[in-house]
Coordinates of C-alpha atoms in Angstrom, one line a residue:
M23 CA 27.0 -20.3 8.0
P24 CA 27.7 -17.6 5.4
I25 CA 25.2 -17.4 2.6
P26 CA 27.1 -17.3 -0.7
I27 CA 26.3 -14.1 -2.6
A28 CA 25.5 -16.1 -5.7
E29 CA 22.4 -17.5 -3.8
T30 CA 20.8 -14.1 -3.6
G31 CA 19.5 -14.5 -7.1
A32 CA 21.2 -11.2 -8.2
A33 CA 21.7 -10.6 -11.9
L34 CA 25.4 -11.4 -11.5
M35 CA 26.6 -14.7 -10.1
L36 CA 29.2 -13.0 -8.1
A37 CA 30.6 -16.1 -6.4
D38 CA 31.9 -17.2 -9.8
A39 CA 33.9 -14.0 -10.2
T40 CA 37.7 -14.3 -10.2
T41 CA 39.3 -12.5 -7.3
P42 CA 42.4 -10.4 -8.3
P43 CA 45.3 -10.4 -6.0
P44 CA 46.6 -7.1 -4.5
T45 CA 48.6 -5.2 -7.2
A46 CA 52.3 -6.1 -7.0
N47 CA 53.4 -2.5 -6.8
F48 CA 50.9 -1.5 -4.1
P49 CA 50.4 -4.3 -1.5
A50 CA 48.0 -4.0 1.4
A51 CA 50.7 -2.8 3.9
A52 CA 51.6 0.1 1.7
L53 CA 48.0 1.1 1.2
K54 CA 47.3 0.9 4.9
A55 CA 50.3 3.2 5.6
E56 CA 49.0 5.7 3.1
F57 CA 45.5 5.6 4.7
V58 CA 47.1 6.1 8.2
A59 CA 48.9 9.2 6.9
I60 CA 45.6 10.6 5.8
V61 CA 43.1 9.7 8.6
G62 CA 45.3 8.6 11.5
A63 CA 46.1 5.1 12.8
A64 CA 43.0 4.9 15.0
N65 CA 40.8 5.2 11.9
V66 CA 42.3 2.4 9.8
R67 CA 41.3 -1.1 11.0
D68 CA 42.3 -4.6 9.9
D69 CA 41.5 -6.7 13.0
A70 CA 39.6 -9.8 12.2
A71 CA 36.4 -8.9 14.1
S72 CA 36.0 -5.5 12.4
L73 CA 36.7 -6.9 9.0
S74 CA 34.2 -9.7 9.6
L75 CA 31.5 -7.2 10.7
H76 CA 32.1 -5.1 7.6
S77 CA 31.8 -8.1 5.4
E78 CA 28.2 -9.0 6.2
D79 CA 24.8 -7.3 6.0
V80 CA 21.4 -8.1 7.6
F81 CA 20.8 -11.1 5.3
E82 CA 24.2 -12.6 4.6
A83 CA 27.9 -12.8 5.1
A84 CA 30.2 -12.5 2.0
D85 CA 32.4 -15.2 0.7
E86 CA 35.3 -12.6 0.7
T87 CA 36.5 -10.5 3.6
A88 CA 37.3 -6.8 3.4
M89 CA 41.0 -6.1 3.3
L90 CA 41.0 -2.8 5.3
I91 CA 38.5 -0.5 6.9
V92 CA 39.2 3.2 6.6
A93 CA 37.1 6.0 8.3
P94 CA 37.6 9.5 6.9
T95 CA 36.3 12.5 8.9
S96 CA 36.0 15.3 6.3
L97 CA 35.6 15.9 2.6
E98 CA 39.3 16.5 2.2
Q99 CA 40.2 13.2 3.9
L100 CA 37.6 11.3 1.9
S101 CA 38.9 12.7 -1.4
K102 CA 42.5 11.7 -0.5
V103 CA 41.4 8.2 0.6
V104 CA 39.4 7.6 -2.6
A105 CA 42.3 8.8 -4.7
A106 CA 44.7 6.5 -2.9
A107 CA 42.4 3.5 -3.4
H108 CA 42.1 4.4 -7.0
A109 CA 45.8 4.5 -7.5
A110 CA 46.2 1.2 -5.7
G111 CA 43.6 -0.4 -8.0
V112 CA 41.5 -1.8 -5.1
A113 CA 37.7 -1.9 -4.8
L114 CA 35.9 0.6 -2.4
A115 CA 32.7 -0.4 -0.6
P116 CA 31.0 2.6 1.1
R117 CA 29.2 1.7 4.3
G118 CA 26.8 3.7 6.4
A119 CA 25.0 1.9 9.2
G120 CA 25.4 -1.5 7.6
M121 CA 21.6 -2.2 7.5
S122 CA 21.3 -3.3 3.9
Y123 CA 19.9 -6.7 3.1
T124 CA 20.9 -6.9 -0.6
A125 CA 24.6 -7.5 -0.5
S126 CA 25.0 -3.8 -1.4
Y127 CA 28.3 -3.1 0.2
L128 CA 29.7 -6.6 0.7
P129 CA 33.2 -7.3 -0.7
V130 CA 33.4 -9.4 -3.8
T131 CA 37.2 -9.3 -4.1
A132 CA 40.0 -9.9 -1.6
T133 CA 41.2 -6.4 -2.2
T134 CA 38.1 -4.5 -1.1
V135 CA 38.5 -1.6 1.2
S136 CA 35.4 -0.9 3.4
L137 CA 34.8 2.9 3.5
D138 CA 33.3 3.5 6.9
M139 CA 31.3 6.8 6.7
A140 CA 30.3 6.8 10.4
R141 CA 32.8 9.5 11.3
M142 CA 31.6 11.9 8.6
N143 CA 28.5 12.7 10.8
R144 CA 28.5 16.4 11.3
I145 CA 25.7 18.8 10.7
L146 CA 27.5 21.5 8.7
A147 CA 24.9 24.3 8.4
I148 CA 21.3 24.9 9.4
R149 CA 20.0 27.9 7.4
P150 CA 16.5 28.8 8.6
D151 CA 16.5 31.9 6.3
D152 CA 17.0 29.7 3.3
M153 CA 15.2 26.7 4.7
T154 CA 18.1 24.3 4.0
V155 CA 20.3 22.1 6.1
T156 CA 23.7 20.6 5.0
V157 CA 25.1 17.5 6.7
E158 CA 27.8 15.1 6.1
A159 CA 26.7 11.8 4.6
G160 CA 27.3 9.8 7.7
C161 CA 24.9 11.9 9.8
T162 CA 22.0 9.8 11.2
W163 CA 18.4 10.7 10.9
I164 CA 17.9 10.9 14.6
A165 CA 20.8 13.3 14.9
L166 CA 19.4 15.5 12.2
N167 CA 16.0 15.7 13.7
D168 CA 17.4 16.4 17.2
A169 CA 19.4 19.3 15.7
L170 CA 16.4 20.8 13.8
R171 CA 13.8 20.5 16.6
P172 CA 14.8 23.6 18.5
H173 CA 14.3 25.6 15.3
G174 CA 10.8 24.3 14.8
L175 CA 12.0 22.8 11.5
R176 CA 12.4 19.4 9.9
T177 CA 13.1 17.9 6.4
P178 CA 9.9 17.0 4.5
F179 CA 10.9 13.3 4.6
W180 CA 12.4 12.9 8.0
G181 CA 13.6 9.4 8.3
P182 CA 13.0 5.6 8.1
M183 CA 12.1 3.6 11.2
S184 CA 15.8 2.6 11.3
G185 CA 16.8 6.2 11.8
L186 CA 18.5 5.5 15.1
Y187 CA 21.5 4.2 13.0
S188 CA 20.6 4.7 9.3
T189 CA 22.6 7.5 7.7
I190 CA 21.3 10.2 5.3
G191 CA 23.9 9.3 2.7
G192 CA 22.9 5.6 2.9
G193 CA 19.3 6.6 2.4
L194 CA 20.1 8.5 -0.7
S195 CA 22.2 5.6 -2.1
Q196 CA 19.7 3.0 -1.2
G197 CA 16.3 4.7 -1.1
N198 CA 14.1 4.7 2.0
A199 CA 10.6 5.6 3.2
M200 CA 8.4 6.1 6.1
F201 CA 8.2 9.4 8.0
G202 CA 6.7 12.1 5.8
A203 CA 6.7 9.8 2.8
G204 CA 2.9 9.8 2.4
H205 CA 3.1 13.5 1.5
Y206 CA 6.6 14.1 0.3
G207 CA 7.9 10.8 -1.1
T208 CA 11.4 9.4 -0.2
S209 CA 14.5 11.1 1.1
I210 CA 15.6 11.7 -2.5
E211 CA 12.7 14.1 -3.1
S212 CA 13.7 16.1 -0.1
M213 CA 17.3 16.5 -1.2
I214 CA 18.6 19.7 -2.8
A215 CA 22.3 19.1 -3.5
L216 CA 25.1 16.7 -3.2
T217 CA 28.8 17.0 -2.9
M218 CA 30.3 13.8 -4.4
V219 CA 33.7 12.2 -4.6
L220 CA 34.4 10.4 -7.8
A221 CA 36.7 7.4 -8.3
D222 CA 39.9 9.5 -8.8
G223 CA 39.2 11.7 -5.8
Q224 CA 37.7 14.5 -7.8
V225 CA 35.0 16.5 -6.1
L226 CA 31.7 17.1 -7.9
R227 CA 29.1 19.6 -6.6
T228 CA 25.5 19.7 -7.8
G229 CA 22.7 22.3 -7.8
A230 CA 22.5 26.1 -7.5
R231 CA 25.0 27.0 -4.8
G232 CA 24.8 30.8 -4.1
P233 CA 27.4 33.6 -4.6
D234 CA 30.2 31.7 -2.8
G235 CA 29.6 28.5 -4.7
D236 CA 29.2 26.6 -1.5
T237 CA 25.7 27.6 -0.2
P238 CA 23.4 25.2 -2.0
F239 CA 19.7 26.3 -2.0
Y240 CA 18.1 24.9 -5.1
R241 CA 18.3 21.5 -6.9
Y242 CA 17.5 22.2 -10.5
Y243 CA 20.0 24.2 -12.4
G244 CA 20.1 22.5 -15.8
P245 CA 20.0 18.7 -15.8
D246 CA 19.5 17.1 -12.4
L247 CA 23.0 15.8 -11.8
A248 CA 22.2 15.0 -8.2
G249 CA 19.5 12.5 -9.3
L250 CA 22.2 10.5 -11.1
F251 CA 23.8 9.5 -7.8
C252 CA 20.6 8.6 -5.9
G253 CA 19.6 5.0 -5.7
D254 CA 23.0 4.0 -7.1
S255 CA 23.9 1.7 -4.2
G256 CA 27.2 3.4 -4.0
T257 CA 28.3 2.4 -7.5
L258 CA 28.7 5.8 -9.1
G259 CA 30.4 7.9 -6.4
I260 CA 30.8 8.5 -2.7
K261 CA 28.3 10.9 -1.1
A262 CA 30.3 13.3 1.1
E263 CA 27.8 16.1 1.9
V264 CA 24.1 16.4 1.5
T265 CA 21.8 19.5 1.5
M266 CA 18.1 19.0 2.1
R267 CA 15.2 21.4 2.1
L268 CA 13.3 22.3 5.3
I269 CA 9.7 22.8 6.3
R270 CA 8.3 24.2 9.5
T271 CA 7.2 21.3 11.6
P272 CA 3.5 20.9 11.2
A273 CA 1.7 22.2 14.3
H274 CA -1.1 19.6 14.4
E275 CA -1.3 15.8 13.9
D276 CA -3.8 13.1 14.5
H277 CA -3.8 9.3 14.2
A278 CA -6.3 6.6 13.0
S279 CA -6.2 2.9 12.7
F280 CA -8.5 0.5 10.7
S281 CA -8.9 -3.2 10.4
F282 CA -9.7 -5.0 7.2
K283 CA -10.8 -8.5 6.4
S284 CA -8.3 -9.0 3.6
G285 CA -5.0 -7.6 2.4
Q286 CA -6.7 -6.7 -0.9
D287 CA -9.2 -4.5 0.9
L288 CA -6.4 -2.9 2.8
L289 CA -4.4 -2.2 -0.3
K290 CA -7.5 -0.7 -2.1
A291 CA -8.1 1.6 0.8
L292 CA -4.5 2.5 1.1
A293 CA -4.4 3.4 -2.7
E294 CA -7.4 5.7 -2.3
I295 CA -5.8 7.3 0.8
A296 CA -2.7 7.9 -1.2
R297 CA -4.6 9.4 -4.1
A298 CA -6.4 11.7 -1.7
G299 CA -3.0 12.8 -0.2
I300 CA -4.3 12.9 3.3
A301 CA -1.8 10.8 5.3
C302 CA 1.8 11.8 5.9
E303 CA 2.6 8.2 7.0
T304 CA 0.9 4.9 6.4
C305 CA 1.8 1.5 7.8
G306 CA -0.1 -1.7 7.3
F307 CA 0.5 -5.3 8.5
D308 CA -0.9 -8.7 7.9
P309 CA -2.0 -10.9 10.7
G310 CA 1.3 -12.8 10.8
L311 CA 3.5 -9.7 11.3
T312 CA 1.1 -8.3 13.8
K313 CA 1.4 -11.3 16.0
V314 CA 5.2 -11.2 15.8
R315 CA 5.2 -7.5 16.8
M316 CA 3.0 -8.1 19.7
R317 CA 5.1 -11.0 21.0
R318 CA 8.3 -9.0 20.6
M319 CA 7.2 -6.1 22.8
S320 CA 8.9 -6.4 26.2
L321 CA 7.8 -4.7 29.5
L322 CA 10.8 -2.4 29.3
G323 CA 9.8 -1.5 25.7
D324 CA 6.2 -0.9 26.9
I325 CA 7.4 1.5 29.6
K326 CA 9.7 3.4 27.1
T327 CA 6.8 3.6 24.7
L328 CA 4.3 4.9 27.2
G329 CA 6.9 7.6 28.2
A330 CA 7.3 8.6 24.6
V331 CA 3.5 8.8 24.1
I332 CA 3.1 11.0 27.2
G333 CA 5.8 13.4 26.0
K334 CA 4.3 13.7 22.5
Q335 CA 0.8 14.8 23.6
G336 CA 1.7 18.4 24.5
S337 CA 0.5 18.3 28.0
L338 CA 0.8 16.0 31.0
G339 CA -2.9 15.5 31.3
K340 CA -3.4 14.5 27.6
G341 CA -0.3 12.4 27.8
L342 CA -1.4 10.4 30.8
F343 CA -4.8 9.9 29.2
A344 CA -3.3 8.6 26.0
A345 CA -0.9 6.3 27.9
A346 CA -3.6 5.0 30.1
K347 CA -5.7 4.0 27.1
I348 CA -2.7 2.1 25.7
A349 CA -2.0 0.4 29.0
L350 CA -5.6 -0.6 29.6
G351 CA -6.0 -1.8 26.0
G352 CA -3.0 -4.1 26.4
R353 CA -2.1 -5.8 23.1
N354 CA -5.5 -7.1 22.1
F355 CA -6.7 -4.1 20.1
I356 CA -6.4 -5.9 16.7
E357 CA -8.4 -8.9 15.7
A358 CA -6.1 -11.9 15.3
D359 CA -6.9 -12.7 11.6
E360 CA -7.4 -9.2 10.2
Y361 CA -5.2 -6.6 8.4
P362 CA -4.6 -3.4 10.4
L363 CA -3.7 -0.1 8.7
H364 CA -2.3 2.8 10.7
I365 CA -2.2 6.4 9.4
V366 CA -0.9 9.7 10.6
A367 CA -2.2 13.0 9.4
E368 CA -0.5 16.4 9.9
G369 CA -1.0 20.0 8.9
R370 CA -1.0 23.6 9.8
S371 CA -4.5 23.7 11.3
K372 CA -6.5 21.4 13.6
D373 CA -9.5 21.6 11.3
G374 CA -7.4 20.6 8.3
V375 CA -6.1 17.5 10.1
A376 CA -9.6 16.6 11.3
H377 CA -10.8 16.8 7.7
D378 CA -8.1 14.5 6.5
I379 CA -8.8 12.0 9.3
A380 CA -12.6 12.1 8.5
T381 CA -11.7 11.5 4.8
A382 CA -9.6 8.5 5.8
R383 CA -12.5 7.1 7.9
A384 CA -14.9 7.4 4.9
I385 CA -12.4 5.7 2.6
A386 CA -11.8 2.8 5.1
K387 CA -15.5 2.3 5.5
A388 CA -16.0 2.2 1.7
F389 CA -13.6 -0.9 1.7
D390 CA -15.3 -2.6 4.7
G391 CA -12.7 -1.3 7.1
V392 CA -13.5 -0.9 10.8
E393 CA -11.9 1.7 13.0
I394 CA -9.9 0.3 15.8
D395 CA -7.8 1.8 18.7
N396 CA -5.1 4.0 17.2
T397 CA -2.4 2.8 19.6
I398 CA 0.1 1.6 17.0
A399 CA -0.2 4.8 14.9
K400 CA 0.3 6.9 18.0
V401 CA 3.3 4.9 19.1
I402 CA 4.9 5.0 15.7
R403 CA 4.8 8.8 15.8
A404 CA 5.8 9.1 19.4
Q405 CA 8.8 6.8 19.1
P406 CA 9.9 7.0 15.5
F407 CA 13.4 5.6 15.8
P408 CA 13.4 2.6 18.0
A409 CA 16.3 0.3 18.5
P410 CA 16.4 -2.2 15.6
N411 CA 15.4 -5.2 17.8
S412 CA 13.1 -6.3 15.0
M413 CA 16.1 -7.6 13.2
L414 CA 15.5 -10.9 15.0
G415 CA 12.3 -12.7 15.7
P416 CA 11.0 -13.1 19.3
D417 CA 12.6 -16.6 19.5
G418 CA 16.0 -15.5 18.0
E419 CA 15.0 -16.3 14.5
S420 CA 16.8 -14.6 11.6
W421 CA 14.8 -11.9 9.8
A422 CA 15.0 -10.7 6.2
P423 CA 12.6 -8.8 4.0
V424 CA 12.2 -8.5 0.2
H425 CA 10.0 -5.9 -1.4
G426 CA 8.6 -4.2 -4.4
H427 CA 7.0 -0.8 -5.1
A428 CA 3.8 -1.4 -7.1
S429 CA 1.6 1.1 -8.8
L430 CA -1.6 1.9 -6.9
S431 CA -3.8 0.0 -9.4
T432 CA -1.6 -3.2 -9.5
A433 CA -0.7 -3.6 -5.8
P434 CA -3.7 -5.8 -4.9
A435 CA -3.0 -8.2 -7.7
M436 CA 0.8 -8.3 -7.0
F437 CA 0.0 -9.1 -3.3
G438 CA -2.4 -11.9 -4.5
D439 CA 0.4 -13.5 -6.5
I440 CA 2.7 -13.4 -3.6
Q441 CA 0.1 -14.9 -1.4
A442 CA -0.4 -17.7 -3.9
L443 CA 3.4 -18.3 -4.0
F444 CA 3.6 -18.6 -0.2
A445 CA 0.5 -20.9 -0.1
A446 CA 2.3 -23.2 -2.5
M447 CA 5.5 -23.1 -0.4
Q448 CA 3.7 -23.5 2.9
P449 CA 4.6 -27.2 3.3
E450 CA 8.3 -26.3 3.0
F451 CA 7.8 -23.3 5.3
D452 CA 6.2 -25.6 7.9
A453 CA 8.9 -28.3 7.5
H454 CA 11.7 -25.8 8.2
G455 CA 10.0 -23.5 10.8
I456 CA 9.7 -20.5 8.5
S457 CA 7.1 -17.9 9.1
T458 CA 6.2 -14.9 7.0
G459 CA 4.5 -11.5 7.3
Y460 CA 3.9 -8.4 5.3
L461 CA 4.4 -4.7 5.7
F462 CA 2.6 -2.2 3.5
T463 CA 3.1 1.6 3.1
S464 CA 2.6 4.3 0.5
L465 CA 5.0 6.6 -1.3
A466 CA 3.4 10.0 -2.0
T467 CA 0.4 9.6 -4.4
N468 CA 2.2 7.2 -6.7
A469 CA 3.2 3.9 -5.3
I470 CA 2.5 1.2 -2.6
T471 CA 5.3 -0.8 -1.1
I472 CA 4.7 -4.5 -0.4
E473 CA 7.3 -5.9 1.8
P474 CA 7.1 -9.6 2.7
V475 CA 9.3 -10.6 5.6
F476 CA 10.7 -14.0 6.6
F477 CA 11.6 -15.4 10.0
W478 CA 13.5 -18.7 10.2
P479 CA 15.5 -20.6 12.8
H480 CA 18.9 -19.5 11.9
G481 CA 21.3 -17.9 14.4
Y482 CA 22.2 -14.3 14.6
R483 CA 25.6 -12.8 13.6
P484 CA 28.0 -10.0 14.6
L485 CA 25.9 -7.3 12.8
H486 CA 23.0 -8.1 15.1
V487 CA 25.2 -7.9 18.1
A488 CA 26.5 -4.5 16.9
L489 CA 23.1 -2.9 16.4
M490 CA 20.6 -4.5 18.7
E491 CA 20.0 -3.6 22.4
P492 CA 22.2 -5.9 24.6
G493 CA 19.3 -6.4 27.0
Y494 CA 17.0 -7.6 24.2
L495 CA 19.6 -9.8 22.7
K496 CA 20.3 -11.4 26.0
G497 CA 16.7 -12.5 26.2
V498 CA 16.6 -14.4 23.0
P499 CA 18.4 -17.7 22.3
K500 CA 21.4 -18.0 20.0
L501 CA 20.2 -20.5 17.4
D502 CA 22.5 -22.8 15.3
P503 CA 23.1 -22.1 11.7
N504 CA 20.4 -23.5 9.5
P505 CA 21.6 -23.6 5.8
V506 CA 18.7 -25.8 4.7
A507 CA 16.0 -23.4 5.9
T508 CA 18.0 -20.5 4.6
E509 CA 18.0 -22.0 1.2
V510 CA 14.2 -22.1 1.2
V511 CA 14.1 -18.5 2.2
V512 CA 16.5 -17.6 -0.6
R513 CA 14.3 -19.3 -3.1
A514 CA 11.2 -17.6 -1.8
R515 CA 12.8 -14.2 -1.9
D516 CA 13.9 -14.8 -5.5
A517 CA 10.4 -15.9 -6.4
V518 CA 9.0 -12.7 -4.9
K519 CA 11.5 -10.7 -7.0
D520 CA 10.2 -12.4 -10.1
I521 CA 6.6 -11.5 -9.2
A522 CA 7.7 -7.9 -8.7
T523 CA 9.3 -7.9 -12.1
K524 CA 6.1 -9.2 -13.6
Y525 CA 4.3 -6.1 -12.3
G526 CA 7.1 -3.7 -13.4
A527 CA 7.7 -2.9 -9.7
A528 CA 10.6 -0.6 -8.5
H529 CA 12.9 -1.3 -5.6
F530 CA 14.9 0.4 -2.9
Q531 CA 18.3 -1.1 -1.9
I532 CA 18.9 -2.5 -5.3
G533 CA 22.5 -3.6 -4.4
R534 CA 23.2 -6.9 -6.1
A535 CA 19.9 -8.5 -5.3
Y536 CA 17.4 -7.0 -7.8
P537 CA 17.8 -7.2 -11.6
Y538 CA 18.1 -3.5 -12.2
R539 CA 20.4 -3.3 -15.2
D540 CA 18.8 -6.3 -16.9
S541 CA 15.4 -4.5 -16.7
R542 CA 16.5 -1.4 -18.5
D543 CA 16.0 -0.7 -22.2
A544 CA 19.1 -0.6 -24.5
A545 CA 19.3 3.2 -24.5
S546 CA 19.2 3.4 -20.7
V547 CA 21.9 0.7 -20.3
A548 CA 24.1 2.6 -22.8
L549 CA 23.7 5.8 -20.8
L550 CA 24.3 4.0 -17.5
D551 CA 27.5 2.4 -18.8
T552 CA 28.7 5.8 -20.2
I553 CA 28.2 7.5 -16.8
K554 CA 29.9 4.6 -15.0
A555 CA 32.9 4.8 -17.4
L556 CA 33.3 8.5 -16.7
V557 CA 32.9 8.5 -12.9
D558 CA 34.4 5.1 -12.1
P559 CA 36.3 3.9 -15.2
D560 CA 38.0 1.0 -13.4
R561 CA 34.8 -0.2 -11.8
Q562 CA 36.2 0.1 -8.3
F563 CA 33.0 1.4 -6.5
N564 CA 31.0 -1.6 -5.3
P565 CA 31.9 -3.9 -8.2
G566 CA 28.8 -5.7 -9.5
G567 CA 26.3 -3.4 -7.9
L568 CA 23.2 -2.4 -9.9
G569 CA 24.2 -5.3 -12.2
F570 CA 27.2 -3.5 -13.7
P571 CA 29.6 -6.2 -15.0
L572 CA 32.6 -6.8 -12.8

């Protein structure tokens, strides 16, 4: 059953919005013909299955269905498509991999065109001399890393765990974290320049761009115009091309894992590890999520994982030894009721990495952490972009997260409040078969992400079929819709958002789910509205996103 967008608890009750009909002088058929003339007939879709897929995200299906899907393949095509949509007076919803869970790109009018960025996926230029790489916004993180590997280079932040499908443009629009984030922050901090398409089709280029005006190499030339378009959930412009800075891939890495008696102890240790700047990646779980992850691992997944670990170790002997330790250890290397924290350290020298790991051990010990087998940390690095099979629980349950980025000092208290909330709701959770878990990670030296996740007995949808491995999906049951349990999850997620607001937390994937605009001071709102009026005067980009009025 579709979940009404109004139930997400977003600042705007979008389900109450009036839906304008197609403009009388530019009906859908005429717009489709214009799109076909720009991108070709094969790249304009209006079949029911495709429209349905583009009208849902990981958490929900929209009340409205997209009118058309158009997939440009170049900056020139994109500019013409956007200009045509602008002239027609229709809404545009840019979509990368479709892995949002905050109604970010869902249609809220019957005249919404889904802008499929998947074909704008080229790597345009790798410039080792300048230490930059330029890609189209639909390029995936795995494709970027594969292209850079032969050069011994990578971006400082080099992708989220969903990087098999997630796009770089989507990451800049939504925000993301994981690989490299402990040292370098999010993808936004690794970005140098953007080429944007504004609502009327006009092209905007940011940053210092060399003698030809099209070789970006430095972000800050006057005000940071690129920053305006980051984290915007696709509401201010369409990202066409992205330039990111490069680093030489660190020559050395090591891994460590620790187990803590409580989430508060884990978060205190994680905060100190962040302050020390010693981990390039951090990843913590609670006992509930650990159990789910262990149950989800299949024999095929184990075999793939062992192969990845062997290949990562640098020599066959080391690889076989590491794989044997994992195989012999099985899945019982974490105490059932404890909180594991996994870290990766990297650097230019073996001694420097060893020092960072030693520092992490001392920090963990100071917060009563006990070192455990580093299997998970090793696997995360060896197999960074797995298939997104975690989008369903091991028994076919729906999955959805909610999150907040807390300051280092407030993260334990924020987590405590969420724990208390879930304890109060536990009778409802039990009655409806809802289970919860947590993921924790750090962002540079400044923030900790607390991400509660929910699993509940509600059947999967076309998006899951499109993204998950068919073999895995075949092995889990297709559950019936469960609107009653879903409503409990909606209320729980909204309550977590309220707690995040209490602690002044930030969010990725703002979309229409987090109260961004309402949380800003008057001067900030005025500035945001002025920018929106300039770049998208008719409010056609993702109407209602970021809390902008429809």
